Coordinates of C-alpha atoms in Angstrom, one line a residue:
M1 CA 12.4 3.5 7.2
R2 CA 16.1 3.8 7.9
A3 CA 19.0 1.4 8.4
S4 CA 21.1 1.5 11.6
T5 CA 24.7 0.8 12.1
R6 CA 24.3 0.6 15.9
S7 CA 24.3 -2.6 17.8
R8 CA 20.9 -3.4 19.2
V9 CA 21.0 -4.0 22.9
W10 CA 18.0 -4.8 25.0
L11 CA 17.0 -1.6 26.9
S12 CA 20.3 0.1 27.8
A13 CA 20.7 1.7 31.2
W14 CA 19.4 5.1 30.1
A15 CA 16.3 3.5 28.5
V16 CA 15.5 1.7 31.8
A17 CA 15.8 5.1 33.6
V18 CA 13.4 6.6 31.1
V19 CA 10.9 3.8 31.6
A20 CA 11.1 4.4 35.4
L21 CA 10.4 8.1 34.7
L22 CA 7.3 7.1 32.8
G23 CA 5.9 5.2 35.8
R24 CA 5.7 1.9 33.9
S25 CA 7.3 -1.4 34.8
T26 CA 10.3 -2.4 32.7
P27 CA 10.0 -5.5 30.4
A28 CA 11.5 -7.6 33.2
G29 CA 8.5 -6.8 35.5
P30 CA 5.2 -8.6 35.8
L31 CA 3.9 -9.7 32.4
L32 CA 0.4 -9.6 31.0
G33 CA -0.9 -12.4 28.8
I34 CA -0.1 -12.1 25.1
G35 CA -2.8 -10.1 23.3
S36 CA -3.9 -8.3 26.5
R37 CA -5.7 -5.0 26.9
G38 CA -7.1 -3.3 23.8
W39 CA -6.2 -5.9 21.2
E40 CA -7.5 -8.8 23.3
K41 CA -10.8 -7.0 24.1
S42 CA -11.3 -6.2 20.4
A43 CA -11.5 -9.9 19.6
M44 CA -10.6 -9.1 16.0
P45 CA -9.0 -11.6 13.6
A46 CA -5.4 -11.0 12.4
V47 CA -4.8 -7.9 10.3
R48 CA -4.5 -8.5 6.6
G49 CA -3.9 -4.9 5.6
V50 CA -2.7 -2.7 2.8
T51 CA -1.5 0.9 2.9
L52 CA -3.3 3.1 0.4
G53 CA -0.9 5.8 -0.5
P54 CA -2.4 9.2 -0.8
I55 CA -2.4 11.4 -3.9
E56 CA -2.8 14.7 -2.2
S57 CA -1.7 17.1 -4.9
S58 CA -4.2 19.7 -6.0
L59 CA -2.7 19.2 -9.5
H60 CA -4.3 15.7 -9.6
P61 CA -8.0 16.4 -8.9
G62 CA -10.3 13.4 -8.6
K63 CA -7.5 10.9 -7.8
G64 CA -6.8 11.1 -4.1
Y65 CA -8.5 9.9 -1.0
G66 CA -12.3 9.9 -1.1
S67 CA -12.5 10.0 -4.9
E68 CA -14.3 7.5 -7.2
V69 CA -11.0 5.9 -8.1
C70 CA -10.2 5.6 -4.4
A71 CA -13.4 3.6 -3.9
R72 CA -12.2 1.3 -6.7
A73 CA -8.8 0.9 -5.1
L74 CA -10.5 -0.1 -1.8
A75 CA -12.7 -2.6 -3.6
E76 CA -9.5 -4.1 -5.2
A77 CA -7.9 -4.3 -1.7
R78 CA -11.0 -6.2 -0.4
E79 CA -10.9 -8.6 -3.4
L80 CA -7.2 -9.2 -2.7
G81 CA -8.2 -10.5 0.7
A82 CA -7.5 -7.5 2.8
N83 CA -9.6 -6.8 5.9
W84 CA -7.9 -3.5 6.9
V85 CA -6.6 -0.5 5.1
S86 CA -4.0 2.1 6.3
L87 CA -4.6 5.7 5.3
T88 CA -1.7 8.1 5.7
P89 CA -2.4 11.8 5.7
F90 CA 0.8 13.9 5.9
G91 CA 1.9 16.9 7.8
R92 CA 4.9 18.9 6.6
V93 CA 8.2 19.9 8.3
W94 CA 10.9 21.8 6.6
D95 CA 13.9 19.9 8.0
T96 CA 15.0 17.8 11.0
S97 CA 15.6 20.9 13.1
S98 CA 12.0 22.3 12.6
T99 CA 10.0 23.2 15.7
G100 CA 6.6 22.9 14.1
V101 CA 4.4 20.9 11.9
S102 CA 2.2 22.3 9.1
L103 CA -1.0 20.4 8.8
S104 CA -1.2 21.3 5.1
F105 CA 0.8 19.2 2.7
E106 CA 0.0 19.3 -1.0
Q107 CA -3.4 20.7 -0.6
P108 CA -5.0 22.7 2.3
Y109 CA -5.6 20.8 5.5
R110 CA -9.3 21.3 5.5
E111 CA -9.7 19.8 2.0
N112 CA -7.4 16.9 2.9
R113 CA -9.4 16.3 6.1
R114 CA -12.7 16.1 4.2
A115 CA -11.0 13.7 1.7
V116 CA -9.7 11.4 4.4
A117 CA -13.1 11.3 6.1
R118 CA -14.7 10.3 2.8
A119 CA -12.0 7.6 2.3
V120 CA -12.7 6.2 5.8
A121 CA -16.4 6.0 4.9
Q122 CA -15.6 4.3 1.6
A123 CA -13.3 1.8 3.4
H124 CA -16.1 0.9 5.9
A125 CA -18.6 0.5 3.0
A126 CA -16.1 -1.9 1.4
G127 CA -16.0 -4.0 4.6
L128 CA -12.5 -2.8 5.6
R129 CA -11.4 -1.6 9.0
V130 CA -9.2 1.5 9.0
M131 CA -5.8 2.3 10.6
L132 CA -5.2 6.1 10.4
V133 CA -1.5 7.0 10.2
P134 CA -0.7 10.8 10.6
H135 CA 2.7 10.9 8.9
L136 CA 5.5 13.5 8.6
W137 CA 7.0 14.6 5.3
V138 CA 10.4 16.2 5.7
E139 CA 10.7 18.7 2.9
S140 CA 14.5 18.8 2.9
G141 CA 14.8 15.1 2.4
G142 CA 16.0 14.2 5.9
W143 CA 14.6 11.4 8.0
R144 CA 11.9 12.1 10.6
G145 CA 13.7 9.7 13.0
E146 CA 16.5 12.3 13.3
M147 CA 14.3 15.2 14.4
D148 CA 16.3 17.5 16.7
P149 CA 14.7 20.9 17.2
G150 CA 17.5 22.0 19.6
G151 CA 17.3 22.8 23.3
D152 CA 14.5 22.4 25.8
E153 CA 12.5 25.3 24.7
D154 CA 12.7 24.3 21.1
W155 CA 11.7 20.7 22.0
A156 CA 8.7 22.1 24.0
A157 CA 7.6 24.0 20.9
W158 CA 8.0 20.9 18.8
V159 CA 5.9 18.8 21.2
E160 CA 3.1 21.4 21.3
S161 CA 3.0 21.7 17.5
Y162 CA 3.2 17.9 16.9
G163 CA 0.5 17.5 19.6
A164 CA -1.8 19.8 17.7
F165 CA -1.2 17.9 14.5
L166 CA -1.9 14.5 16.2
R167 CA -5.0 15.8 18.1
A168 CA -6.5 17.1 14.8
W169 CA -6.3 13.6 13.2
A170 CA -7.3 11.8 16.5
E171 CA -10.5 13.9 16.5
L172 CA -11.2 12.9 12.9
A173 CA -10.4 9.2 13.7
R174 CA -12.9 9.4 16.6
D175 CA -15.6 11.1 14.6
S176 CA -15.2 8.8 11.6
G177 CA -15.1 5.5 13.5
V178 CA -11.5 4.6 12.7
Q179 CA -10.5 1.4 14.4
M180 CA -6.8 2.1 15.1
L181 CA -4.7 5.2 15.3
V182 CA -0.9 5.4 14.9
A183 CA 0.4 8.1 17.2
G184 CA 3.8 8.5 15.5
V185 CA 6.0 7.1 12.8
E186 CA 9.7 6.4 13.2
L187 CA 10.3 9.2 15.8
R188 CA 13.5 7.6 17.1
S189 CA 15.1 10.8 18.5
W190 CA 12.0 11.3 20.6
V191 CA 10.8 7.8 21.8
T192 CA 14.2 6.1 22.5
T193 CA 15.7 9.0 24.5
A194 CA 15.1 10.9 27.7
R195 CA 12.6 13.0 25.7
A196 CA 10.2 10.1 25.7
P197 CA 8.1 11.3 28.7
S198 CA 6.7 14.1 26.7
F199 CA 5.5 11.6 24.0
V200 CA 3.9 9.5 26.7
A201 CA 2.0 12.5 28.0
L202 CA 0.8 13.1 24.5
L203 CA -0.3 9.5 24.2
R204 CA -2.4 9.8 27.4
E205 CA -4.0 12.9 26.1
I206 CA -4.9 11.2 22.8
R207 CA -6.5 8.4 24.8
R208 CA -8.9 11.0 26.3
I209 CA -9.9 12.1 22.7
Y210 CA -9.8 8.8 20.8
P211 CA -11.5 5.6 22.1
G212 CA -10.0 3.1 19.6
L213 CA -6.8 1.1 19.5
V214 CA -3.6 3.1 19.7
T215 CA -0.1 2.1 18.4
Y216 CA 3.2 3.7 17.4
A217 CA 5.2 2.7 14.3
A218 CA 8.8 2.1 15.3
N219 CA 11.5 1.6 12.8
W220 CA 12.6 -2.1 12.5
D221 CA 16.0 -1.4 13.9
D222 CA 15.0 0.6 17.0
V223 CA 11.9 -1.0 18.3
V224 CA 13.8 -2.8 21.1
D225 CA 15.1 0.6 22.3
T226 CA 11.6 2.3 22.2
V227 CA 10.6 2.9 25.8
I228 CA 6.9 3.9 25.3
L229 CA 5.7 0.4 24.3
G230 CA 3.9 -0.1 27.6
E231 CA 1.5 2.6 26.6
L232 CA 0.3 0.9 23.4
D233 CA -2.4 -1.7 22.6
V234 CA -0.2 -3.2 19.9
I235 CA 3.6 -2.9 19.3
G236 CA 3.8 -1.4 15.8
V237 CA 6.9 -2.0 13.6
N238 CA 7.8 -0.7 10.1
A239 CA 9.2 -4.0 9.1
F240 CA 11.8 -3.3 6.4
Y241 CA 14.0 -6.1 7.7
P242 CA 17.1 -7.1 5.7
L243 CA 16.8 -10.9 5.3
A244 CA 20.2 -11.3 3.6
H245 CA 23.7 -10.0 3.9
R246 CA 25.1 -10.8 0.5
P247 CA 23.9 -10.5 -3.1
G248 CA 22.3 -13.5 -4.7
A249 CA 20.9 -15.0 -1.5
T250 CA 18.7 -18.0 -2.0
V251 CA 15.1 -18.3 -0.7
D252 CA 16.4 -20.6 2.0
D253 CA 18.9 -17.9 3.0
L254 CA 16.0 -15.4 3.2
L255 CA 13.9 -17.8 5.3
A256 CA 16.8 -18.2 7.7
G257 CA 16.9 -14.4 8.0
S258 CA 13.2 -14.2 8.6
R259 CA 13.3 -16.8 11.3
K260 CA 15.8 -14.7 13.2
V261 CA 13.5 -11.7 12.8
A262 CA 10.6 -13.8 14.2
Q263 CA 12.7 -15.0 17.2
G264 CA 13.6 -11.4 18.1
L265 CA 10.0 -10.2 17.8
R266 CA 8.8 -13.2 19.8
E267 CA 11.1 -12.2 22.7
L268 CA 9.9 -8.6 22.4
S269 CA 6.3 -9.5 22.5
H270 CA 6.7 -11.8 25.5
A271 CA 8.7 -9.2 27.3
W272 CA 6.1 -6.5 27.0
G273 CA 3.0 -8.8 27.0
K274 CA 1.7 -7.3 23.8
P275 CA 1.2 -8.5 20.2
V276 CA 3.3 -7.2 17.4
L277 CA 1.8 -5.6 14.2
F278 CA 3.7 -4.8 11.1
T279 CA 2.5 -1.3 10.5
E280 CA 4.4 -1.4 7.2
F281 CA 6.2 -4.1 5.3
G282 CA 7.3 -4.4 1.7
Y283 CA 10.1 -5.0 -0.7
T284 CA 10.8 -3.4 -4.0
T285 CA 10.7 -5.1 -7.5
R286 CA 14.4 -5.4 -8.1
R287 CA 17.3 -7.8 -7.7
D288 CA 18.2 -8.5 -4.0
P289 CA 15.4 -6.4 -2.5
A290 CA 15.9 -7.9 0.9
L291 CA 19.5 -6.9 1.0
R292 CA 18.9 -3.2 1.7
P293 CA 15.1 -2.9 1.7
W294 CA 15.1 0.7 3.0
E295 CA 16.6 2.1 -0.1
W296 CA 14.0 4.4 -1.7
P297 CA 13.1 3.4 -5.3
E298 CA 13.4 7.0 -6.7
N299 CA 17.0 7.2 -5.4
L300 CA 18.2 4.1 -7.3
S301 CA 19.6 3.9 -10.8
D302 CA 20.6 1.1 -13.2
V303 CA 18.1 -1.1 -11.5
V304 CA 17.4 -4.6 -12.7
V305 CA 13.6 -5.2 -12.4
D306 CA 13.0 -8.6 -10.8
E307 CA 9.4 -9.7 -9.9
K308 CA 10.5 -13.1 -8.6
A309 CA 13.0 -11.6 -6.2
Q310 CA 10.2 -9.3 -4.7
A311 CA 7.9 -12.3 -4.5
D312 CA 10.5 -14.4 -2.8
A313 CA 11.2 -11.7 -0.2
Y314 CA 7.4 -11.4 0.6
R315 CA 7.2 -15.2 1.0
A316 CA 10.2 -15.5 3.2
L317 CA 9.2 -12.7 5.5
V318 CA 5.6 -13.9 6.0
Q319 CA 5.9 -17.6 6.2
P320 CA 7.5 -18.0 9.6
L321 CA 5.1 -15.6 11.2
L322 CA 1.7 -17.2 10.4
D323 CA 2.0 -19.8 13.3
E324 CA 2.9 -17.2 15.9
P325 CA 0.0 -16.2 18.2
W326 CA 1.7 -13.0 19.2
F327 CA 1.8 -11.8 15.5
A328 CA -1.3 -9.6 15.0
G329 CA -0.8 -9.2 11.3
L330 CA 0.6 -6.8 8.7
F331 CA 0.1 -3.8 6.4
L332 CA 1.6 -3.9 2.9
W333 CA 3.6 -0.9 1.8
R334 CA 1.9 0.0 -0.6
L335 CA -0.9 0.5 -3.2
Y336 CA -2.2 3.9 -4.3
A337 CA -5.5 5.8 -4.1
D338 CA -5.7 5.7 -7.9
P339 CA -4.8 2.0 -8.8
D340 CA -4.1 2.9 -12.4
D341 CA -1.7 5.8 -11.8
V342 CA 1.7 4.3 -12.4
S343 CA 3.4 7.7 -12.1
Q344 CA 3.6 7.3 -8.3
E345 CA 6.8 5.3 -8.4
P346 CA 9.1 3.6 -10.9
E347 CA 8.5 0.1 -12.2
W348 CA 10.9 -1.3 -9.6
G349 CA 8.9 0.3 -6.7
F350 CA 7.1 -1.2 -3.8
S351 CA 3.7 -1.8 -5.3
P352 CA 3.0 -5.5 -6.0
R353 CA 0.0 -4.8 -8.2
G354 CA -0.1 -7.0 -11.2
K355 CA 3.2 -8.6 -10.2
L356 CA 4.2 -12.1 -8.9
A357 CA 4.3 -10.6 -5.3
E358 CA 0.5 -9.9 -5.6
G359 CA 0.0 -13.7 -5.8
V360 CA 2.0 -14.3 -2.7
L361 CA 0.1 -11.6 -0.9
R362 CA -3.2 -13.2 -1.9
E363 CA -2.0 -16.6 -0.6
A364 CA -0.9 -15.0 2.7
F365 CA -4.1 -13.2 3.2
A366 CA -6.1 -16.4 2.5
A367 CA -4.0 -18.4 5.1
H368 CA -5.2 -19.0 8.7
F369 CA -3.1 -16.9 11.1
A370 CA -2.5 -18.2 14.6
A371 CA -3.8 -14.9 15.8
D372 CA -7.2 -15.6 14.2
G373 CA -7.9 -18.2 17.0
P374 CA -8.8 -21.8 16.5
R375 CA -8.7 -23.1 13.0
P376 CA -12.2 -23.3 11.5
L377 CA -13.6 -26.8 11.3
G378 CA -12.7 -28.4 7.9
A379 CA -10.0 -25.9 7.1
S380 CA -7.0 -27.2 5.2
L381 CA -4.1 -28.6 7.2
H382 CA -1.8 -27.4 4.5
R383 CA -2.3 -23.8 4.9
H384 CA 1.4 -22.9 4.2
S385 CA 1.7 -25.0 1.1
A386 CA 0.9 -22.1 -1.2
L387 CA 3.6 -20.0 0.5
R388 CA 6.4 -22.5 0.2
H389 CA 9.0 -21.4 -2.3
Q390 CA 8.7 -22.8 -5.8

């Protein structure tokens, strides 16, 4: 996730040119019905998902994906009301000028692959569908959205190496019966520029390997500039939207901000004829978390822990979206493969476990989403009552 100081303009001239290069119609062209193609054919209910953060370090044996504690975390997610889980294996790059991706992160790739396969099986056994998210860790601390290997030859090397990384996980997704694959996360410098055709070529290659739903996780502030959306089954957004512009905003202020977010996404969905999925959403447990939600918890100091502020931000973001038929659902950022390991982030971090925000999440997951289809006979007419601010 990363903030942007740019103005957001609907497909600038260069973006339209890139779309033409890709051989796809621009958003102004003929439209398909909302929920068309892969998502419509799947006939699945709305996504009520959680991201289960990995614990890949070999220094913590028995705590990562596929372990006994992971099975317990998945059971907790199901009890929370989730019907999907997101698993995020990482590859490593040194910095934003790297030309290659190492498939090993904190433990050897082969070990991690086996662990992820076990976690997929555990999720299915728990009644959860799986979204697999091959992710990039930038060792120097830079942001993956600013990757710039250099000239054409360097970019070609990057595309080849990233392609090998993605193909490896696409093959596991196919072999493990994963229901959705995220082909990239916040790769702004690639998918919003004239470099985008090489990403489209990779997407089409992945389609030949992997038969399930395919999406891409755009950052919240560049999804409208992302020119590869026509290739996806669902428009994925890492939805760390600021809902306020001043400290001390009220819940009504947050709701007003969320309605603006919903309006923009409604226009995006109708323009491309595809549903929108929050591939990540979340707010930290601190005062004014919706003011600059992309700020990483470990980088903050002198933090005032505020569970109510986190819960209010959850409630405000979700409430206006439940009645939108184009809204396919959302994945919480995040819980952990070992639910009891509190060392993964500070107490003001993103996890809602055991906090007021967990209650809001339960209420949201229990609600009827418009994307679920017709309301079941006898269902409550007051489905949003639990999500109204107190």
